Amino acid sequence: MRVMLVDLPARDGFVSKDTIAGGYGSRLVPFSRVTRLVSECKQRFHQVPSVQLAQLAAILSRHGQDVIWSRGEFSRADVAIVLSSLVDHRHEAAWSEECRRRTGARVGFVGLAASKLPQLFRSSADFIVAGEPDAAIDRLGRGETLSDLVDSPPVPDLDSLPFAQWDALEARRRARRAVPLMPRPYGGGIPVLASRGCPEFCTYCPHRILAGHRMRSVGNIVAELEALCRQFNHPYVIFRDPLFTDDRDRALALADAILTRGLSLRFECETRLDHLDTPLLDALQRAGLRAISFGVESVSPQTLRRVGRRPTPEAHQRAIVDHCRRRAIVTAGFYVLGFLQDDWASIAATIEYAIALGSSFAQFKLLTPYPGTPLWKQLAPRIYEQNWEKFDGFTPTFDHPSLSPRELRFLLGAAYTRFYVRPSLLSTWARLPARSVRFVVQWADGRIAARHARDELSQMSRTVTC
């Protein structure tokens, strides 16, 4: 049997289809000069191949099936498996119908969107996998014909799964060219899942709605890293876990194993700042850590508690980010604008804090109620958007009690502009220590901030200030 694994590119903007661990996908369609630049950078550094499909490729190959990859090309195959998303579901469904017409292949959908909203794909699919797809695709690999809605229970022991299988040509196409001040090479890196699910309880996050939290053993992870080092020269690994350092001892053991085995690699991870300390950071950095992303979400501890997120003390956040800067570890903070408790002033305070924290990068999104999350149930009476492709993280979708859709969109654009268009960001990237230079940078920041304020007044008759 020949199986085609399909990860369709977006029709417009930058689309990120998250992994098994949990997302409906996000789409950034530029709406300002700064977001256009951000989108361009994401296209070049964040187009990461799907670890979910690579895992399925390994399962199918284990059963002797012939596996090919597609980015939208129509090839002869018996079965096509399409990675679904909420933000591009129409495109994916249309491709499926055309694939069936042209090739006669049976088409199935996997992913969180297909699991939670199968009605979006039912008329275009021969089967839809509900749940983590490994068990169902294992049945397919054994020769079973899948039809309709296929229940696929989560794998309790992640060590029992084969390592993700990367097509050599596809992976090598993702260039390894280093870019100054950027941790990732041009073209992205190779994703690895050291765990699935999330142990936290944030009401707005879809990471934990498909299955519970499970972790692979250190030995199993290191064995996969060794395999990657044999396949690729000095690979750049992207750990896709939402909380990579949840178990401190496990993280230390992994760093020690990488060093003990002499693996030549660099990696990045995502975690919570309160799950980091300076000795742990130093150990990970020696093992190859080059970048960390983390959620700050809001500057208000009260707002975070209302959505089930444990706040991290501001002093600890600053200490960790400062230590990362000293160790040349790039940092990226994530922020959510538009919580129910938010107003103009609270969002302005969050933007101001994002700048003051001094991370290398920042990502701002609007609060989005995703199907299956507790937030979805809470906000159901307020949700007015009926187009699922608008649930992209950058578009207002519900009636906010204090801010209009236009104000939310404006504040989102202002967050990107104020964070990225300022001289101090360049000094952060270059790690300039001299007091005289910092004085000049602060002066230049003030001039640029005044320019931003004038632009904001011309658009909204109001500035983004506290």
Tab-separated table of N, CA and C in Angstrom, residues 177-246:
chain	number	residue	atom	x	y	z
A	177	ARG	N	21.627	27.286	6.834
A	177	ARG	CA	22.403	28.528	6.844
A	177	ARG	C	22.146	29.322	8.113
A	178	ALA	N	23.206	29.647	8.829
A	178	ALA	CA	23.079	30.459	10.030
A	178	ALA	C	22.871	31.917	9.647
A	179	VAL	N	22.082	32.614	10.441
A	179	VAL	CA	21.801	34.030	10.232
A	179	VAL	C	22.220	34.779	11.494
A	180	PRO	N	23.002	35.856	11.370
A	180	PRO	CA	23.431	36.585	12.568
A	180	PRO	C	22.268	36.989	13.455
A	181	LEU	N	22.434	36.803	14.758
A	181	LEU	CA	21.480	37.171	15.796
A	181	LEU	C	20.249	36.269	15.844
A	182	MET	N	20.167	35.281	14.961
A	182	MET	CA	19.025	34.378	14.946
A	182	MET	C	19.475	32.995	15.417
A	183	PRO	N	18.762	32.409	16.387
A	183	PRO	CA	19.158	31.074	16.842
A	183	PRO	C	18.858	29.993	15.812
A	184	ARG	N	17.648	30.062	15.214
A	184	ARG	CA	17.300	29.062	14.206
A	184	ARG	C	18.040	29.327	12.910
A	185	PRO	N	18.444	28.270	12.216
A	185	PRO	CA	18.996	28.468	10.876
A	185	PRO	C	17.892	28.854	9.904
A	186	TYR	N	18.283	29.458	8.818
A	186	TYR	CA	17.322	29.800	7.775
A	186	TYR	C	16.700	28.506	7.264
A	187	GLY	N	15.368	28.430	7.294
A	187	GLY	CA	14.692	27.218	6.866
A	187	GLY	C	14.159	26.390	8.005
A	188	GLY	N	14.404	26.813	9.254
A	188	GLY	CA	13.817	26.117	10.392
A	188	GLY	C	14.702	25.032	10.960
A	189	GLY	N	14.092	24.007	11.519
A	189	GLY	CA	14.824	22.928	12.155
A	189	GLY	C	13.996	21.654	12.162
A	190	ILE	N	14.424	20.686	12.967
A	190	ILE	CA	13.751	19.404	13.050
A	190	ILE	C	12.999	19.334	14.377
A	191	PRO	N	11.664	19.181	14.358
A	191	PRO	CA	10.901	19.136	15.601
A	191	PRO	C	10.978	17.765	16.274
A	192	VAL	N	10.967	17.795	17.591
A	192	VAL	CA	10.952	16.578	18.403
A	192	VAL	C	9.939	16.781	19.523
A	193	LEU	N	9.161	15.741	19.814
A	193	LEU	CA	8.235	15.771	20.939
A	193	LEU	C	8.793	14.903	22.058
A	194	ALA	N	9.153	15.525	23.164
A	194	ALA	CA	9.631	14.774	24.327
A	194	ALA	C	8.490	14.409	25.251
A	195	SER	N	7.304	14.957	24.989
A	195	SER	CA	6.113	14.650	25.779
A	195	SER	C	4.895	14.991	24.930
A	196	ARG	N	3.728	14.656	25.442
A	196	ARG	CA	2.479	15.066	24.805
A	196	ARG	C	1.532	15.580	25.888
A	197	GLY	N	0.629	16.455	25.482
A	197	GLY	CA	-0.295	17.036	26.434
A	197	GLY	C	0.392	18.093	27.286
A	198	CYS	N	-0.317	18.550	28.313
A	198	CYS	CA	0.223	19.587	29.188
A	198	CYS	C	-0.338	19.393	30.593
A	199	PRO	N	0.493	19.550	31.629
A	199	PRO	CA	0.010	19.359	33.000
A	199	PRO	C	-0.685	20.578	33.591
A	200	GLU	N	-0.690	21.705	32.871
A	200	GLU	CA	-1.302	22.924	33.385
A	200	GLU	C	-2.807	22.945	33.082
A	201	PHE	N	-3.508	23.982	33.564
A	201	PHE	CA	-4.964	24.019	33.476
A	201	PHE	C	-5.481	25.353	32.915
A	202	CYS	N	-4.741	25.978	32.031
A	202	CYS	CA	-5.183	27.234	31.428
A	202	CYS	C	-6.468	26.983	30.628
A	203	THR	N	-7.483	27.787	30.879
A	203	THR	CA	-8.793	27.529	30.286
A	203	THR	C	-8.862	27.855	28.796
A	204	TYR	N	-7.909	28.609	28.274
A	204	TYR	CA	-7.957	29.062	26.883
A	204	TYR	C	-7.077	28.231	25.957
A	205	CYS	N	-6.319	27.305	26.503
A	205	CYS	CA	-5.304	26.608	25.713
A	205	CYS	C	-5.790	25.235	25.271
A	206	PRO	N	-5.629	24.879	23.985
A	206	PRO	CA	-6.088	23.568	23.505
A	206	PRO	C	-5.077	22.437	23.681
A	207	HIS	N	-3.938	22.705	24.325
A	207	HIS	CA	-2.894	21.678	24.425
A	207	HIS	C	-3.336	20.434	25.180
A	208	ARG	N	-4.289	20.568	26.076
A	208	ARG	CA	-4.605	19.431	26.934
A	208	ARG	C	-5.989	18.826	26.670
A	209	ILE	N	-6.663	19.232	25.592
A	209	ILE	CA	-8.029	18.756	25.399
A	209	ILE	C	-8.108	17.473	24.576
A	210	LEU	N	-7.006	17.054	23.965
A	210	LEU	CA	-7.044	15.843	23.146
A	210	LEU	C	-6.688	14.608	23.967
A	211	ALA	N	-5.720	14.747	24.884
A	211	ALA	CA	-5.284	13.617	25.714
A	211	ALA	C	-4.498	14.163	26.894
A	212	GLY	N	-4.255	13.307	27.893
A	212	GLY	CA	-3.536	13.712	29.080
A	212	GLY	C	-2.042	13.854	28.855
A	213	HIS	N	-1.365	14.337	29.891
A	213	HIS	CA	0.071	14.586	29.807
A	213	HIS	C	0.856	13.291	30.023
A	214	ARG	N	1.785	13.017	29.116
A	214	ARG	CA	2.691	11.871	29.212
A	214	ARG	C	4.076	12.304	28.764
A	215	MET	N	5.103	11.677	29.322
A	215	MET	CA	6.474	12.032	28.983
A	215	MET	C	7.251	10.803	28.515
A	216	ARG	N	8.132	11.037	27.552
A	216	ARG	CA	9.051	9.991	27.131
A	216	ARG	C	10.209	9.912	28.118
A	217	SER	N	10.852	8.753	28.174
A	217	SER	CA	12.011	8.604	29.042
A	217	SER	C	13.212	9.330	28.440
A	218	VAL	N	14.150	9.692	29.293
A	218	VAL	CA	15.361	10.381	28.829
A	218	VAL	C	16.119	9.506	27.834
A	219	GLY	N	16.240	8.214	28.138
A	219	GLY	CA	16.962	7.322	27.239
A	219	GLY	C	16.342	7.269	25.861
A	220	ASN	N	15.013	7.271	25.788
A	220	ASN	CA	14.315	7.219	24.512
A	220	ASN	C	14.538	8.501	23.712
A	221	ILE	N	14.489	9.648	24.400
A	221	ILE	CA	14.710	10.933	23.722
A	221	ILE	C	16.126	11.018	23.177
A	222	VAL	N	17.100	10.643	23.995
A	222	VAL	CA	18.499	10.731	23.575
A	222	VAL	C	18.768	9.799	22.400
A	223	ALA	N	18.133	8.633	22.397
A	223	ALA	CA	18.305	7.725	21.266
A	223	ALA	C	17.808	8.359	19.969
A	224	GLU	N	16.694	9.095	20.047
A	224	GLU	CA	16.217	9.783	18.850
A	224	GLU	C	17.169	10.900	18.441
A	225	LEU	N	17.705	11.630	19.416
A	225	LEU	CA	18.657	12.691	19.092
A	225	LEU	C	19.916	12.110	18.439
A	226	GLU	N	20.353	10.955	18.906
A	226	GLU	CA	21.507	10.298	18.272
A	226	GLU	C	21.190	9.953	16.822
A	227	ALA	N	19.988	9.462	16.575
A	227	ALA	CA	19.594	9.128	15.208
A	227	ALA	C	19.571	10.366	14.326
A	228	LEU	N	19.084	11.489	14.863
A	228	LEU	CA	19.075	12.734	14.094
A	228	LEU	C	20.490	13.203	13.784
A	229	CYS	N	21.401	13.053	14.742
A	229	CYS	CA	22.786	13.468	14.519
A	229	CYS	C	23.461	12.608	13.460
A	230	ARG	N	23.038	11.359	13.344
A	230	ARG	CA	23.583	10.507	12.281
A	230	ARG	C	23.007	10.893	10.926
A	231	GLN	N	21.761	11.317	10.906
A	231	GLN	CA	21.108	11.654	9.639
A	231	GLN	C	21.453	13.053	9.158
A	232	PHE	N	21.607	13.988	10.095
A	232	PHE	CA	21.854	15.384	9.728
A	232	PHE	C	23.097	15.889	10.439
A	233	ASN	N	23.839	16.717	9.761
A	233	ASN	CA	25.053	17.272	10.337
A	233	ASN	C	24.723	18.417	11.280
A	234	HIS	N	25.032	18.255	12.565
A	234	HIS	CA	24.828	19.294	13.578
A	234	HIS	C	23.396	19.825	13.510
A	235	PRO	N	22.401	18.973	13.755
A	235	PRO	CA	21.000	19.390	13.573
A	235	PRO	C	20.569	20.453	14.573
A	236	TYR	N	19.598	21.252	14.154
A	236	TYR	CA	18.950	22.207	15.051
A	236	TYR	C	17.605	21.605	15.408
A	237	VAL	N	17.419	21.258	16.683
A	237	VAL	CA	16.242	20.537	17.155
A	237	VAL	C	15.279	21.511	17.829
A	238	ILE	N	14.008	21.394	17.492
A	238	ILE	CA	12.968	22.220	18.093
A	238	ILE	C	12.068	21.315	18.935
A	239	PHE	N	12.241	21.354	20.260
A	239	PHE	CA	11.358	20.604	21.135
A	239	PHE	C	10.007	21.312	21.171
A	240	ARG	N	8.941	20.586	20.783
A	240	ARG	CA	7.635	21.199	20.631
A	240	ARG	C	6.758	21.068	21.875
A	241	ASP	N	7.302	20.570	22.957
A	241	ASP	CA	6.522	20.421	24.184
A	241	ASP	C	6.144	21.788	24.740
A	242	PRO	N	4.915	21.945	25.259
A	242	PRO	CA	4.549	23.235	25.847
A	242	PRO	C	5.221	23.507	27.182
A	243	LEU	N	5.739	22.447	27.850
A	243	LEU	CA	6.366	22.631	29.158
A	243	LEU	C	7.559	21.681	29.258
A	244	PHE	N	8.631	22.016	28.562
A	244	PHE	CA	9.786	21.141	28.401
A	244	PHE	C	10.481	20.842	29.722
A	245	THR	N	10.540	21.821	30.637
A	245	THR	CA	11.265	21.636	31.893
A	245	THR	C	10.319	21.399	33.067
A	246	ASP	N	9.154	20.792	32.793
A	246	ASP	CA	8.202	20.520	33.871
A	246	ASP	C	8.851	19.684	34.978
